[in-house]
DNA sequence: AATTAATGTTTCACTATGAAACAATAGTAA
DNA sequence: TTACTATTGTTTCATAGTGAAACATTAATT
């Protein structure tokens, strides 16, 4: 495999994406592990010379998750000098390329635009990219040490997600088409990292007028069966 | 005057700043007018090769306003293709340089990071930069047509400011050290673009526990004198 | 001393919210 | 059939917050 071509991409500009999913219990993010290094990092990429920034991120996300039409939000752009670590980048390339030149555009300074994505965990088959061994889900409360400033980026993404959870009804994107009230509450609790009162949560959600109630879900348990809901597409 | 040097700055990366001030009645922003073109744009600039992004913006702001230690917030990064207009950039340069080369780094595609600043209107003597004739205050509800996507950038900055007004107590930065409750209310009304109820506004502000009450301000009017307040520095 | 205009405060109805109790129900077991 | 259990759906009640209006205070003027 050859090194990425410097003429195809804008130099100095990258993006990193924090891809959130909900396992049914915990909030998780996708992390990559680089070949032969044991190093973890966020999935990211570069912007083609004639490609909108947003589209570059969508493209990368599609490659990594197979999903199209994902909920994507830009939250911050990272441009400190501490994040510049050409040696690390060199080691990553050397771990799988026999011939790495002295100078290369990937060793220069990058300013990175942070995006987060919310996806239906059940629909994804994570795909590693050329540089990485594996890509997998990790609990947000057990993220390993990441390269560059990526732990900081994850933290910022979480903050942004929390503060905008309500106004944007973000939970839509983390659940399957139909879900129970309990599942919805669990998403909220996972994101906000705090318990919600069951009765009040239900009242609040129903009062928003964005939920449509469907048939009951008979799970086989010896207790009342919950209704299934979907988000009202009119909103 | 010579053209800016391509080796000194990161190519393809710019910033634009929406600088808000409060006149005592209206919310205003600083706009530049380019030499010999009649064109208006946001003040912006480029990032030096070894300079943190945030610092580049602070530096530009200091040059434009003379102020240090300004409240600055990054709100969005703009990377569409529509914003790429090399012809416009060429005309701006040609309007004051006799010799403009066919190729120049300023004519290439730029991704721009948007910041907004909140400053004390009374403390500023706006300073034009090399490319601009003048820099002046304009009411946010009467912004002229701007170059590139700058009208869109202003709109996004306003949205961000509005949604974060309360949580970050942003009004601090738009007022002088001591101010009346009425002035504080006027800042809120100017930013939110809607009237606030006087009694409730006062109650809410006082209940936050962030205001310190000082002596009264005797303006000479034949009516009760208002107290002066300052923001409690403990917060 | 009366008047005026702006500011400071209180009241009251109404809504929102947190905690708890109550009601309904799908399955299990007697 | 009938109790029993676990979970979900709903109601109640006390409390806090909010919007609109009225009331109270006061600096200057007449």
Short mmCIF file of N, CA, C and O in Angstrom, two decimals, chain A residues 140-182:
data_model
loop_
_atom_site.label_atom_id
_atom_site.label_comp_id
_atom_site.label_asym_id
_atom_site.label_seq_id
_atom_site.Cartn_x
_atom_site.Cartn_y
_atom_site.Cartn_z
N UNK A 140 -17.70 4.90 26.95
CA UNK A 140 -17.17 6.26 27.11
C UNK A 140 -16.53 6.47 28.48
O UNK A 140 -15.70 7.34 28.65
N UNK A 141 -16.95 5.67 29.46
CA UNK A 141 -16.32 5.84 30.78
C UNK A 141 -15.12 4.91 30.94
O UNK A 141 -14.60 4.74 32.04
N UNK A 142 -14.66 4.30 29.86
CA UNK A 142 -13.47 3.46 29.93
C UNK A 142 -12.68 3.59 28.63
O UNK A 142 -12.28 2.61 28.02
N UNK A 143 -12.45 4.83 28.23
CA UNK A 143 -11.68 5.08 27.02
C UNK A 143 -10.20 4.96 27.35
O UNK A 143 -9.74 5.55 28.32
N UNK A 144 -9.43 4.18 26.58
CA UNK A 144 -8.00 4.05 26.86
C UNK A 144 -7.27 5.34 26.52
O UNK A 144 -7.86 6.29 26.00
N UNK A 145 -5.98 5.37 26.81
CA UNK A 145 -5.20 6.54 26.44
C UNK A 145 -5.12 6.62 24.93
O UNK A 145 -4.82 5.62 24.27
N UNK A 146 -5.37 7.79 24.39
CA UNK A 146 -5.40 7.97 22.94
C UNK A 146 -4.24 8.86 22.50
O UNK A 146 -3.70 9.63 23.29
N UNK A 147 -3.92 8.75 21.23
CA UNK A 147 -2.84 9.56 20.66
C UNK A 147 -3.24 11.03 20.57
O UNK A 147 -4.40 11.39 20.65
N UNK A 148 -2.22 11.85 20.37
CA UNK A 148 -2.40 13.29 20.16
C UNK A 148 -3.28 13.87 21.26
O UNK A 148 -3.11 13.50 22.43
N UNK A 149 -4.21 14.74 20.88
CA UNK A 149 -5.10 15.32 21.89
C UNK A 149 -6.47 14.64 21.85
O UNK A 149 -7.47 15.25 22.20
N UNK A 150 -6.51 13.39 21.44
CA UNK A 150 -7.80 12.77 21.18
C UNK A 150 -8.64 12.52 22.44
O UNK A 150 -9.86 12.52 22.37
N UNK A 151 -7.98 12.31 23.59
CA UNK A 151 -8.79 12.19 24.82
C UNK A 151 -9.51 13.51 25.11
O UNK A 151 -10.68 13.52 25.51
N UNK A 152 -8.82 14.59 24.87
CA UNK A 152 -9.42 15.91 25.05
C UNK A 152 -10.58 16.12 24.09
O UNK A 152 -11.63 16.65 24.46
N UNK A 153 -10.40 15.66 22.86
CA UNK A 153 -11.45 15.80 21.86
C UNK A 153 -12.70 15.02 22.27
O UNK A 153 -13.82 15.51 22.15
N UNK A 154 -12.49 13.82 22.79
CA UNK A 154 -13.62 13.02 23.25
C UNK A 154 -14.38 13.74 24.37
O UNK A 154 -15.61 13.81 24.38
N UNK A 155 -13.61 14.29 25.28
CA UNK A 155 -14.21 15.01 26.40
C UNK A 155 -15.05 16.19 25.91
O UNK A 155 -16.18 16.39 26.36
N UNK A 156 -14.51 16.93 24.98
CA UNK A 156 -15.23 18.08 24.41
C UNK A 156 -16.50 17.63 23.69
O UNK A 156 -17.54 18.30 23.75
N UNK A 157 -16.41 16.51 23.00
CA UNK A 157 -17.58 16.00 22.27
C UNK A 157 -18.68 15.63 23.25
O UNK A 157 -19.85 15.95 23.04
N UNK A 158 -18.30 14.99 24.34
CA UNK A 158 -19.27 14.59 25.36
C UNK A 158 -19.95 15.81 25.97
O UNK A 158 -21.17 15.82 26.14
N UNK A 159 -19.17 16.81 26.29
CA UNK A 159 -19.74 18.04 26.85
C UNK A 159 -20.76 18.63 25.90
O UNK A 159 -21.86 19.02 26.29
N UNK A 160 -20.38 18.70 24.64
CA UNK A 160 -21.27 19.28 23.64
C UNK A 160 -22.55 18.47 23.52
O UNK A 160 -23.66 19.01 23.50
N UNK A 161 -22.39 17.16 23.47
CA UNK A 161 -23.55 16.27 23.37
C UNK A 161 -24.49 16.48 24.56
O UNK A 161 -25.70 16.58 24.40
N UNK A 162 -23.93 16.57 25.76
CA UNK A 162 -24.76 16.74 26.95
C UNK A 162 -25.53 18.05 26.94
O UNK A 162 -26.72 18.07 27.24
N UNK A 163 -24.86 19.13 26.59
CA UNK A 163 -25.54 20.42 26.65
C UNK A 163 -26.59 20.58 25.55
O UNK A 163 -27.48 21.39 25.68
N UNK A 164 -26.47 19.78 24.49
CA UNK A 164 -27.43 19.95 23.40
C UNK A 164 -28.41 18.79 23.29
O UNK A 164 -29.18 18.72 22.34
N UNK A 165 -28.38 17.92 24.28
CA UNK A 165 -29.20 16.71 24.22
C UNK A 165 -30.68 17.04 24.04
O UNK A 165 -31.36 16.50 23.18
N UNK A 166 -31.17 17.96 24.87
CA UNK A 166 -32.59 18.25 24.85
C UNK A 166 -33.01 19.04 23.63
O UNK A 166 -33.91 18.65 22.90
N UNK A 167 -32.32 20.14 23.40
CA UNK A 167 -32.77 21.03 22.33
C UNK A 167 -32.77 20.38 20.97
O UNK A 167 -33.55 20.74 20.11
N UNK A 168 -31.94 19.39 20.76
CA UNK A 168 -31.87 18.82 19.42
C UNK A 168 -32.44 17.41 19.33
O UNK A 168 -32.36 16.77 18.30
N UNK A 169 -32.98 16.91 20.46
CA UNK A 169 -33.58 15.57 20.46
C UNK A 169 -32.62 14.55 19.88
O UNK A 169 -32.99 13.71 19.05
N UNK A 170 -31.40 14.66 20.31
CA UNK A 170 -30.34 13.87 19.70
C UNK A 170 -30.55 12.37 19.85
O UNK A 170 -30.07 11.58 19.05
N UNK A 171 -31.26 12.00 20.90
CA UNK A 171 -31.40 10.57 21.18
C UNK A 171 -32.06 9.83 20.01
O UNK A 171 -31.91 8.62 19.88
N UNK A 172 -32.79 10.57 19.18
CA UNK A 172 -33.37 9.97 17.98
C UNK A 172 -32.38 9.04 17.30
O UNK A 172 -32.71 7.92 16.91
N UNK A 173 -31.19 9.54 17.17
CA UNK A 173 -30.25 8.88 16.29
C UNK A 173 -29.54 7.68 16.91
O UNK A 173 -28.83 6.97 16.25
N UNK A 174 -29.74 7.52 18.21
CA UNK A 174 -29.03 6.43 18.88
C UNK A 174 -29.90 5.19 19.04
O UNK A 174 -29.43 4.14 19.45
N UNK A 175 -31.19 5.32 18.74
CA UNK A 175 -32.11 4.22 18.97
C UNK A 175 -32.64 3.64 17.65
O UNK A 175 -32.64 4.32 16.63
N UNK A 176 -33.08 2.40 17.70
CA UNK A 176 -33.73 1.85 16.51
C UNK A 176 -35.07 2.54 16.28
O UNK A 176 -35.53 3.34 17.11
N UNK A 177 -35.68 2.25 15.19
CA UNK A 177 -36.96 2.86 14.79
C UNK A 177 -37.98 2.88 15.93
O UNK A 177 -38.54 3.91 16.26
N UNK A 178 -38.18 1.72 16.55
CA UNK A 178 -39.13 1.64 17.66
C UNK A 178 -38.43 1.21 18.93
O UNK A 178 -37.55 0.34 18.90
N UNK A 179 -38.84 1.81 20.03
CA UNK A 179 -38.11 1.62 21.28
C UNK A 179 -39.09 1.82 22.43
O UNK A 179 -40.15 2.43 22.25
N UNK A 180 -38.73 1.34 23.59
CA UNK A 180 -39.59 1.52 24.77
C UNK A 180 -39.18 2.79 25.50
O UNK A 180 -38.08 3.33 25.29
N UNK A 181 -40.06 3.25 26.38
CA UNK A 181 -39.76 4.43 27.18
C UNK A 181 -38.53 4.19 28.05
O UNK A 181 -37.72 5.08 28.27
N UNK A 182 -38.41 2.97 28.51
CA UNK A 182 -37.25 2.66 29.34
C UNK A 182 -35.94 2.80 28.57
O UNK A 182 -34.96 3.33 29.09
#
